[in-house]
Coordinates of N, CA and C in Angstrom, one line a residue:
M1 N 0.8 -1.2 -0.1 CA 0.0 -0.1 0.0 C 0.8 1.2 0.0
D2 N 0.4 2.2 -0.7 CA 1.2 3.6 -0.9 C 1.2 4.2 0.6
P3 N 2.4 4.4 1.2 CA 2.4 5.0 2.4 C 1.9 6.5 2.5
H4 N 2.0 7.2 1.2 CA 1.4 8.6 1.2 C -0.1 8.5 1.2
N5 N -0.7 7.5 0.7 CA -2.1 7.3 0.8 C -2.5 7.1 2.3
L6 N -1.8 6.3 2.9 CA -2.0 6.0 4.4 C -1.9 7.3 5.2
I7 N -1.0 8.2 4.9 CA -0.7 9.4 5.6 C -1.9 10.3 5.5
R8 N -2.4 10.4 4.3 CA -3.6 11.2 3.9 C -4.8 10.7 4.8
M9 N -5.1 9.3 4.7 CA -6.1 8.7 5.5 C -6.0 9.0 7.0
A10 N -4.7 8.9 7.5 CA -4.6 9.1 8.9 C -4.8 10.5 9.2
N11 N -4.5 11.4 8.4 CA -4.6 12.9 8.5 C -6.1 13.2 8.6
R12 N -6.8 12.4 7.7 CA -8.3 12.8 7.9 C -8.9 12.3 9.1
I13 N -8.4 11.2 9.7 CA -8.9 10.7 11.0 C -8.5 11.8 12.0
G14 N -7.3 12.3 11.8 CA -6.9 13.4 12.8 C -7.7 14.6 12.8
D15 N -8.2 15.0 11.4 CA -8.9 16.1 11.3 C -10.2 16.1 12.2
F16 N -10.7 14.9 12.1 CA -12.0 14.6 12.8 C -11.9 14.7 14.3
F17 N -10.8 14.0 14.8 CA -10.6 14.2 16.3 C -10.0 15.4 16.7
E18 N -9.3 16.1 15.8 CA -8.7 17.4 16.2 C -9.8 18.5 16.9
A19 N -10.9 18.3 16.4 CA -12.1 19.2 16.8 C -12.5 18.9 18.3
M20 N -12.1 17.9 18.8 CA -12.5 17.5 20.2 C -11.9 18.5 21.2
P21 N -12.6 19.0 22.2 CA -12.0 19.8 23.1 C -11.0 19.2 24.1
D22 N -11.2 17.9 24.3 CA -10.2 17.1 25.2 C -9.2 16.4 24.4
R23 N -8.0 17.1 24.4 CA -6.8 16.5 23.5 C -6.5 15.1 23.8
P24 N -6.3 14.8 25.2 CA -5.9 13.4 25.5 C -6.9 12.3 24.8
E25 N -8.2 12.8 25.0 CA -9.3 11.9 24.5 C -9.2 11.8 23.0
A26 N -8.9 13.0 22.3 CA -8.7 12.8 20.9 C -7.5 12.0 20.5
I27 N -6.5 12.0 21.1 CA -5.3 11.4 20.8 C -5.6 9.8 21.0
E28 N -6.3 9.5 22.1 CA -6.6 8.1 22.2 C -7.7 7.6 21.1
G29 N -8.5 8.5 20.8 CA -9.5 8.2 19.8 C -8.9 7.9 18.5
I30 N -8.0 8.7 18.1 CA -7.2 8.4 16.8 C -6.5 7.1 16.9
A31 N -5.8 6.7 18.0 CA -5.1 5.4 18.0 C -6.2 4.3 18.1
S32 N -7.3 4.6 18.7 CA -8.3 3.4 18.7 C -9.0 3.2 17.4
H33 N -9.2 4.3 16.7 CA -9.7 4.1 15.3 C -8.7 3.4 14.5
I34 N -7.5 3.8 14.5 CA -6.6 3.0 13.6 C -6.5 1.6 13.9
Q35 N -6.4 1.3 15.3 CA -6.3 -0.1 15.9 C -7.5 -0.9 15.5
K36 N -8.6 -0.2 15.5 CA -9.9 -1.1 15.1 C -10.2 -1.3 13.8
F37 N -9.8 -0.2 12.9 CA -10.4 -0.3 11.5 C -9.5 -0.3 10.5
W38 N -8.1 -0.3 10.9 CA -7.0 -0.5 9.8 C -6.5 -1.9 10.0
E39 N -6.4 -2.6 8.8 CA -5.9 -4.0 8.9 C -4.5 -3.9 9.3
P40 N -4.0 -5.1 9.6 CA -2.4 -5.1 10.2 C -1.4 -4.6 9.2
R41 N -1.6 -4.9 7.7 CA -0.7 -4.4 6.9 C -0.7 -2.8 6.9
M42 N -1.7 -2.2 7.0 CA -2.0 -0.8 7.0 C -1.2 -0.3 8.2
R43 N -1.5 -0.8 9.4 CA -0.7 -0.4 10.6 C 0.7 -0.6 10.6
N44 N 1.2 -1.8 10.0 CA 2.6 -1.9 9.7 C 3.3 -1.0 8.9
E45 N 2.5 -0.6 7.8 CA 3.1 0.4 6.9 C 3.2 1.8 7.5
L46 N 2.2 2.1 8.3 CA 2.3 3.3 9.0 C 3.4 3.4 10.0
L47 N 3.6 2.5 10.8 CA 4.8 2.3 11.7 C 6.1 2.3 11.0
A48 N 6.2 1.5 9.8 CA 7.4 1.6 9.1 C 7.8 3.0 8.5
Y49 N 6.7 3.7 8.0 CA 6.9 5.0 7.5 C 7.5 5.8 8.8
L50 N 7.0 5.7 9.9 CA 7.6 6.4 11.1 C 8.9 6.1 11.5
Q51 N 9.2 4.9 11.1 CA 10.7 4.5 11.4 C 11.6 5.1 10.4
R52 N 11.2 5.2 9.2 CA 11.9 5.9 8.1 C 11.9 7.5 8.3
H53 N 10.8 8.0 8.7 CA 10.6 9.5 8.9 C 9.9 9.7 10.3
P54 N 10.9 9.7 11.4 CA 10.4 10.0 12.7 C 9.6 11.2 12.9
D55 N 9.9 12.2 12.1 CA 9.2 13.5 12.3 C 7.8 13.5 11.4
G56 N 7.6 12.4 10.8 CA 6.4 12.3 10.0 C 6.3 13.0 8.8
I57 N 7.6 13.5 8.3 CA 7.5 14.4 7.0 C 8.4 13.7 6.0
D58 N 7.8 13.4 4.9 CA 8.5 12.9 3.7 C 8.2 13.8 2.5
G59 N 9.1 14.7 2.2 CA 8.9 15.7 1.0 C 7.7 16.5 1.3
D60 N 6.7 16.5 0.4 CA 5.4 17.3 0.7 C 4.4 16.5 1.3
I61 N 4.6 15.4 1.9 CA 3.6 14.6 2.7 C 4.1 14.7 4.1
S62 N 3.1 15.2 5.0 CA 3.6 15.0 6.4 C 2.2 14.6 7.2
L63 N 2.6 13.9 8.3 CA 1.6 13.4 9.3 C 1.3 14.5 10.2
A64 N -0.1 14.8 10.4 CA -0.5 15.8 11.3 C 0.1 15.6 12.5
P65 N 0.5 16.7 13.3 CA 1.1 16.5 14.6 C 0.2 15.8 15.6
I66 N -1.1 15.8 15.5 CA -1.9 15.1 16.5 C -1.9 13.6 16.2
V67 N -1.8 13.3 14.9 CA -1.7 12.0 14.5 C -0.4 11.4 14.9
L68 N 0.6 12.1 14.6 CA 2.1 11.7 15.0 C 2.0 11.4 16.6
Q69 N 1.6 12.3 17.3 CA 1.5 12.0 18.7 C 0.8 10.8 19.2
A70 N -0.4 10.6 18.5 CA -1.2 9.5 18.8 C -0.6 8.1 18.5
V71 N 0.1 8.1 17.3 CA 0.8 6.8 16.8 C 2.0 6.7 17.7
M72 N 2.7 7.7 18.0 CA 3.9 7.5 18.8 C 3.5 7.0 20.4
Q73 N 2.5 7.6 21.0 CA 2.1 7.4 22.2 C 1.5 6.0 22.4
Y74 N 0.8 5.4 21.4 CA 0.2 4.2 21.3 C 0.7 3.1 20.4
R75 N 2.0 3.3 20.2 CA 2.6 2.5 19.1 C 2.5 1.1 19.5
E76 N 2.6 0.6 20.7 CA 2.6 -0.7 21.1 C 1.3 -1.3 20.9
R77 N 0.2 -0.5 21.2 CA -1.1 -0.9 20.8 C -1.4 -1.1 19.4
L78 N -0.8 -0.3 18.5 CA -1.0 -0.4 17.1 C -0.2 -1.5 16.4
L79 N 0.8 -2.1 17.0 CA 1.4 -3.2 16.5 C 0.5 -4.4 16.4
P80 N 0.3 -5.0 15.2 CA -0.5 -6.3 14.9 C 0.1 -7.3 15.8
R81 N -0.9 -8.0 16.4 CA -0.4 -9.2 17.2 C -0.3 -10.4 16.4
S82 N 0.7 -11.0 16.4 CA 0.9 -12.3 15.7 C 0.1 -13.4 16.3
A83 N -0.7 -14.2 15.4 CA -1.4 -15.3 16.0 C -0.6 -16.3 16.6
A84 N -0.7 -16.6 17.8 CA 0.1 -17.8 18.5 C -0.6 -19.0 18.1
P85 N 0.3 -20.0 17.7 CA -0.3 -21.3 17.2 C -0.9 -22.0 18.5
T86 N -1.9 -22.7 18.3 CA -2.5 -23.4 19.5 C -2.4 -24.8 19.2
A87 N -1.8 -25.7 20.1 CA -1.7 -27.0 19.9 C -2.4 -27.7 21.0
A88 N -3.1 -28.7 20.7 CA -3.8 -29.5 21.8 C -2.7 -30.2 22.6
G89 N -2.7 -30.0 23.8 CA -1.8 -30.7 24.7 C -2.5 -31.8 25.5
P90 N -1.7 -32.7 26.2 CA -2.4 -33.8 26.8 C -3.5 -33.5 27.7
T91 N -3.6 -32.4 28.3 CA -4.8 -32.1 29.1 C -6.0 -31.7 28.3
D92 N -5.8 -31.4 26.9 CA -6.9 -31.0 26.2 C -7.7 -32.2 25.5
V93 N -7.0 -33.4 25.7 CA -7.7 -34.6 25.1 C -8.4 -35.3 26.1
A94 N -9.8 -35.5 25.8 CA -10.5 -36.4 26.8 C -10.3 -37.8 26.6
T95 N -10.1 -38.4 27.7 CA -9.8 -39.9 27.6 C -10.9 -40.6 28.3
T96 N -11.3 -41.9 27.8 CA -12.2 -42.7 28.3 C -11.6 -44.1 28.5
H97 N -12.0 -44.7 29.6 CA -11.4 -46.0 29.9 C -12.5 -47.0 30.0

């Protein structure tokens, strides 16, 4: 996915939450929206973009300050979780005698 398109999408989310009077609530709302509605590939790409451009700026594309703050503050929460394999252990199998 094009990282510049993701930045534009993230900034639109930021525009919505920027109007909130409670900035901490707005920042949490941005992170929550991205976590809930962006698929893992999109979140990974956004986080990779910020690794390459920690200030959120790449040429004429820049991440809005409120979005940058939200992503950096809630970075761990935005990391996609890898699915842990589940294997049936000896206690998971019912035995009959």
